[in-house]
Coordinates of C-alpha atoms and ligand atoms in Angstrom, one line a residue:
X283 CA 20.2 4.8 -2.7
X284 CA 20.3 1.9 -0.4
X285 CA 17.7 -0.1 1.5
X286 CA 14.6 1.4 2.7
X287 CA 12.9 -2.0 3.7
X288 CA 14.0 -5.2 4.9
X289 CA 11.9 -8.3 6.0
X290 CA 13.3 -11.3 7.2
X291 CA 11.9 -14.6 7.6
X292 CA 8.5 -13.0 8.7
X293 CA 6.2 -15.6 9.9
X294 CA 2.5 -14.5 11.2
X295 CA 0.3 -17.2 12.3
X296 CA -3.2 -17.4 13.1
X297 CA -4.0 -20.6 14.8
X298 CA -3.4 -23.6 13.1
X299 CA -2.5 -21.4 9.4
X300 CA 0.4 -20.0 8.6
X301 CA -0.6 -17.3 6.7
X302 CA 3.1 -15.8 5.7
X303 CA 5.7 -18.2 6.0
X304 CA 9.6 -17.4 6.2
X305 CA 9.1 -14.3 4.1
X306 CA 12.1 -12.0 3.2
X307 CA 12.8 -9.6 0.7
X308 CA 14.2 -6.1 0.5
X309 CA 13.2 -3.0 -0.8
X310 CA 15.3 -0.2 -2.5
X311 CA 14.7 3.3 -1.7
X312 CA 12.5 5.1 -4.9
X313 CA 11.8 1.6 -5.8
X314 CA 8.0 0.7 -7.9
X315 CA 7.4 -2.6 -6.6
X316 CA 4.6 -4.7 -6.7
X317 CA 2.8 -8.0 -4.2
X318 CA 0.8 -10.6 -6.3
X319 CA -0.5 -13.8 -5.5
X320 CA -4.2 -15.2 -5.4
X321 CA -6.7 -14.3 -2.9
X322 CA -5.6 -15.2 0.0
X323 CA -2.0 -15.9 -0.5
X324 CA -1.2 -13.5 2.7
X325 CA -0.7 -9.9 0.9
X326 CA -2.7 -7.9 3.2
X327 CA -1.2 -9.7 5.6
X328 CA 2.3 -9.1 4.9
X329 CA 1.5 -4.9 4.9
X330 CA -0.4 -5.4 8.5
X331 CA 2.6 -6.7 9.8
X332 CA 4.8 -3.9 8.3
X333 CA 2.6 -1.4 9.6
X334 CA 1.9 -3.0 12.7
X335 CA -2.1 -3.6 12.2
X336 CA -0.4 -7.2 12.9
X337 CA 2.5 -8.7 15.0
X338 CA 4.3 -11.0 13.5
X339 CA 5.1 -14.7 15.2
X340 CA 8.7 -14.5 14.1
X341 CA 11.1 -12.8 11.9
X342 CA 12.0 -8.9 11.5
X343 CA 11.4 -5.8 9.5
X344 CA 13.4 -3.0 9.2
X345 CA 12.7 0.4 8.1
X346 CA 15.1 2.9 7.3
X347 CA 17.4 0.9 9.6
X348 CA 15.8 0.9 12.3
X349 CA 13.7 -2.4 13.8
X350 CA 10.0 -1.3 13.8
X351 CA 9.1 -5.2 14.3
X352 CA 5.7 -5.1 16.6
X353 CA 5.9 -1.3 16.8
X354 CA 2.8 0.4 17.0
X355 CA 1.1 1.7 13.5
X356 CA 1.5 5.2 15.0
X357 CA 4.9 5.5 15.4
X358 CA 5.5 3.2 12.1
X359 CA 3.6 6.2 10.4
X360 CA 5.8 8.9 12.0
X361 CA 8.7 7.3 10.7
X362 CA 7.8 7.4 7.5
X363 CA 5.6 4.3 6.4
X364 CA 1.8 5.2 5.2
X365 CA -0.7 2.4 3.7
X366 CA -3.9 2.2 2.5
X367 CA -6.5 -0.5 3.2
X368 CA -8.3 -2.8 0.5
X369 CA -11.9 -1.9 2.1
X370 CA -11.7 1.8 2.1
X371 CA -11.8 3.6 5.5
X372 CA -12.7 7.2 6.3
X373 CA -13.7 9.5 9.3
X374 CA -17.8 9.3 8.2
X375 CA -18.6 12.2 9.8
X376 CA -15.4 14.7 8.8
X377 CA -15.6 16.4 5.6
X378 CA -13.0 15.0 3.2
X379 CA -11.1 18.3 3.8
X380 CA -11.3 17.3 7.3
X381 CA -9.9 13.6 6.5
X382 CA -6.9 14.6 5.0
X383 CA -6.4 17.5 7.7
X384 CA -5.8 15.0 10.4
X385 CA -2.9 13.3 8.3
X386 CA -1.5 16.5 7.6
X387 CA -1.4 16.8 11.8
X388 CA 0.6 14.3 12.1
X389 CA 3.6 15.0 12.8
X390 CA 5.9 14.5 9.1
X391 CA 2.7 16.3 7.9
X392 CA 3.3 19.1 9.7
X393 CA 6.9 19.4 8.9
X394 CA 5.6 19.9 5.2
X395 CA 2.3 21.8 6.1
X396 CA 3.8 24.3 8.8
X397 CA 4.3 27.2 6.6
X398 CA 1.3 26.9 4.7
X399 CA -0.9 25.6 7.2
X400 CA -2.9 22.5 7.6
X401 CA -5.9 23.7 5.8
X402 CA -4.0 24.8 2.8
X403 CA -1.9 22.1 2.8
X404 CA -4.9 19.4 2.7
X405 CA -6.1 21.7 -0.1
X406 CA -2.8 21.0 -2.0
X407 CA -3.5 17.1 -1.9
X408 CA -6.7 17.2 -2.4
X409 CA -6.4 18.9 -5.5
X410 CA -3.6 16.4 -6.5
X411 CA -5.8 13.7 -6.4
X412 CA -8.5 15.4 -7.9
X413 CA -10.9 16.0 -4.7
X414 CA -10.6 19.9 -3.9
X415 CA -13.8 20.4 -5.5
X416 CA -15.9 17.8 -3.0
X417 CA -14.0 19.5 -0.1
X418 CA -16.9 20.1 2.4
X419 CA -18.8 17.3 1.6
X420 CA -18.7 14.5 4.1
X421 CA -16.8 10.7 2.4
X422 CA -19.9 9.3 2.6
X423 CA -21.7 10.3 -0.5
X424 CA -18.3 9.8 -2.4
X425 CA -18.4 6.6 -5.1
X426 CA -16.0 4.1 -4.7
X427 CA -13.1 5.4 -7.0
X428 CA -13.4 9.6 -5.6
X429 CA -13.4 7.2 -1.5
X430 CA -10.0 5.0 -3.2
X431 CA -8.4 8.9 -4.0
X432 CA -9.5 10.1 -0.6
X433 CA -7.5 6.9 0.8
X434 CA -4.4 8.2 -1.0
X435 CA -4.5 12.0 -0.6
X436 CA -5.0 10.7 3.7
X437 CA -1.8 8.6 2.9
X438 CA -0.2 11.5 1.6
X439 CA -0.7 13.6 4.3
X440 CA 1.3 11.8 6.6
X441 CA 4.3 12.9 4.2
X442 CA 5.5 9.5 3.5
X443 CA 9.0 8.2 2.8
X444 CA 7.3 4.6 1.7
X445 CA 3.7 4.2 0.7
X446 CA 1.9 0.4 0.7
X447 CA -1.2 0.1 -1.4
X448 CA -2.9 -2.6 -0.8
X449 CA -5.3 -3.3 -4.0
X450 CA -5.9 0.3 -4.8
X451 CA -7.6 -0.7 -8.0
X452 CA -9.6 -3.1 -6.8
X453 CA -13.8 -2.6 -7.8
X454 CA -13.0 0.5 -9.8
X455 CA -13.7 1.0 -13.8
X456 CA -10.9 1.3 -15.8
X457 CA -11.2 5.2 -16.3
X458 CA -11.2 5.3 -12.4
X459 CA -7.6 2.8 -12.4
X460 CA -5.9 5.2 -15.0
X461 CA -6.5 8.1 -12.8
X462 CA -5.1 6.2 -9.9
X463 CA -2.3 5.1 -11.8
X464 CA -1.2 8.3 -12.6
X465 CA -2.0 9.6 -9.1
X466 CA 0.9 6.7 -7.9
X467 CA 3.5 7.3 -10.5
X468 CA 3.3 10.9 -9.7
X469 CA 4.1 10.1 -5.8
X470 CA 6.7 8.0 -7.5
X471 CA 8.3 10.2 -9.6
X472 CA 8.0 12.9 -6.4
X473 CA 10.7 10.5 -4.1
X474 CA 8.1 7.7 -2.9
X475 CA 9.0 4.3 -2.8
X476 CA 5.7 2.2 -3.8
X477 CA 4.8 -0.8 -2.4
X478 CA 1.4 -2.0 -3.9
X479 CA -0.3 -5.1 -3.9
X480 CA -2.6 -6.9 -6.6
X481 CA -4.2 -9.7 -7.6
X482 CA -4.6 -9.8 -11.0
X483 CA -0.7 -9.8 -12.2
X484 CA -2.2 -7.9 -15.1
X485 CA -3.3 -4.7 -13.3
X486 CA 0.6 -4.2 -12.2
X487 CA 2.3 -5.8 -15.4
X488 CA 3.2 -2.3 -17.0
X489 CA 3.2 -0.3 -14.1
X490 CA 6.4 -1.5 -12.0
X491 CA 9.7 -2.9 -12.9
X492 CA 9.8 -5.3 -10.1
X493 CA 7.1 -8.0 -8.7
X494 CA 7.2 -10.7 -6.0
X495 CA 5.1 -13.6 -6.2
X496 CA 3.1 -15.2 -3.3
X497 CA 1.3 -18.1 -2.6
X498 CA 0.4 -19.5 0.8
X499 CA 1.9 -17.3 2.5
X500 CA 5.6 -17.7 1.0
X501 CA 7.2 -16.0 -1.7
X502 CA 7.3 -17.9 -5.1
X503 CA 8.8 -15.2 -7.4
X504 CA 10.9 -11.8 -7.7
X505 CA 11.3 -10.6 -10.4
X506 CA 10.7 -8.1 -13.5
X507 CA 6.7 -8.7 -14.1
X508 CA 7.5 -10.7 -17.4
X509 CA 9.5 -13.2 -16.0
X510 CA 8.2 -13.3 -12.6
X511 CA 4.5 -14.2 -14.8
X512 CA 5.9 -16.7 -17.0
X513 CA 7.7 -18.9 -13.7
X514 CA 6.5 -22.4 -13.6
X515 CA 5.2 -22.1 -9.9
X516 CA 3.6 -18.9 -10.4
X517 CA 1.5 -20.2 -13.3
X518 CA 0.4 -23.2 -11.1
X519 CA -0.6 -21.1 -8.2
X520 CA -3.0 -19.1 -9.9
X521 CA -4.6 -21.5 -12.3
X522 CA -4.6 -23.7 -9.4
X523 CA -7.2 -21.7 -7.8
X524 CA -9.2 -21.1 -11.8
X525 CA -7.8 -17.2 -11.6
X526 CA -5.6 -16.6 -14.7
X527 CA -3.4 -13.0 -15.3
X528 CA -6.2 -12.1 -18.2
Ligands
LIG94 N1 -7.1 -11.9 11.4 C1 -7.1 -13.1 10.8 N2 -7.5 -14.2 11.5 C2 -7.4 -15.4 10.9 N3 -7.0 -15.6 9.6 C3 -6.7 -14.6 8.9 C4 -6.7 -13.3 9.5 N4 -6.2 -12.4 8.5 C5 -6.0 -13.1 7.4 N5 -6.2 -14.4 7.7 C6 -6.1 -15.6 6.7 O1 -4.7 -15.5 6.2 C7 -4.7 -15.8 4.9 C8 -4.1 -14.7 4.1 O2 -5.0 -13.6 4.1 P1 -4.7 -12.2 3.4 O3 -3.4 -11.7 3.9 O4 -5.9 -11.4 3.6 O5 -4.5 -12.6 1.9 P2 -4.6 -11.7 0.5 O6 -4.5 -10.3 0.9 O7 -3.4 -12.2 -0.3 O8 -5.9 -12.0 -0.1 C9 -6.1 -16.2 4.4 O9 -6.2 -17.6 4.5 C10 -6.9 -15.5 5.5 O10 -8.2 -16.1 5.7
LIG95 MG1 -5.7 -8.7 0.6

């Protein structure tokens, strides 16, 4: 399969805080892999910096071979790399048919949506995550969970090779998390690699093979979930801070 991913020894500072430190890892193509650590440990961080919301102060990143280090997040997207944001963002004043249609326009989305066309095409996803039926209304009357699928299905229509989630569970019920969980594992099981992020390790326990660990900006732990839970510094950086796995 082969590496889709690989960071080394990224470092982003932000004044006097370091807020990932010497961070390298690698991720397999089709891998399931999750990001934990406590609140501010440097999660988001570490996907702004893949995506290029950030620039890193040292270190590299590689994406399908090729350095996309301080690229811009558009061209990061046309290769391949789609995220989603912890606080949800949308177009207020598209309709959510609309909000996916621009991802579908760009241009891996068109490779996929040029014989059906962008409207159908947005259609699809929408119905995938479970939107087609709020199609013409506009995100803002959406609740959380519907605005969290919405993130996803715009994710999707960038046709990505790698998708980072960055606490896609985060505020919703746990009805609204099992429908999200089966929404990823079906991108999964369709060719995406998954990249998602979490803070409570129990949220991601049963749903990927593989977890690294942060804390202060530097990675702890990688491992399978079980293991990666029951590591000595793991344990202290989380009920460190009073936040257990329960
Ligand atoms: N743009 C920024 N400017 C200054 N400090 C930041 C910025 N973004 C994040 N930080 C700090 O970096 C650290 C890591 O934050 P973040 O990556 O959001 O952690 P997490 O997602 O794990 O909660 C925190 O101390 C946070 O306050
Ligand atoms: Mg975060």
């Amino acid at each position: 399969m082969g590496v889709i991913l690989e960071v080394k020894n990224l470092t982003k500072k932000f004044g006097g805080l370091t807020a990932v430190n010497d961070f390298s890892f690698e991720i397999e193509r089709g891998e399931f892999i999750g990001l934990i650590g406590p609140n501010g440990a440097g999660k988001t961080t570490v996907f702004n910096l893949i995506s290029g919301f950030e620039r890193p102060s040292s270190g590299s990143i590689r994406f399908d071979g090729i350095n996309i280090t301080s690229m811009s997040p558009y061209k990061i997207v046309n290769l391949g790399i789609a995220r989603t944001f912890q606080l949800v963002r949308s177009f207020k004043f598209l309709t959510i048919l609309d909000n996916v249609s621009v991802s579908c326009l760009s241009p891996r989305g068109k490779e996929v949506s040029k014989d059906i066309g962008t409207e159908e095409y947005a259609s699809s996803i929408l119905t995938a995550v479970g939107l087609v039926d709020k199609a013409r209304i506009p995100p803002i009357v959406l609740p959380h969970g519907d605005l969290r699928k919405l993130q996803i299905g715009k994710a999707i229509g960038t046709n990505p090779q790698l998708l980072l989630l960055d606490e896609p569970f985060s505020g919703l019920s746990y009805e609204e998390q099992l429908i999200i969980t089966d929404l990823i594992k079906k991108l999964h099981d369709d060719g995406v690699t998954i990249f998602i992020t979490g803070h409570v390790l129990r949220e991601l326990m049963t749903l990927v093979p593989r977890v690294l660990a942060m804390h202060q900006g530097k990675l702890i732990a990688d491992g399978p979930p079980r293991e990666v839970a029951s590591h000595k510094i793991v344990l202290e950086a989380y009920l460190g801070r009073g936040e257990g796995f329960a």
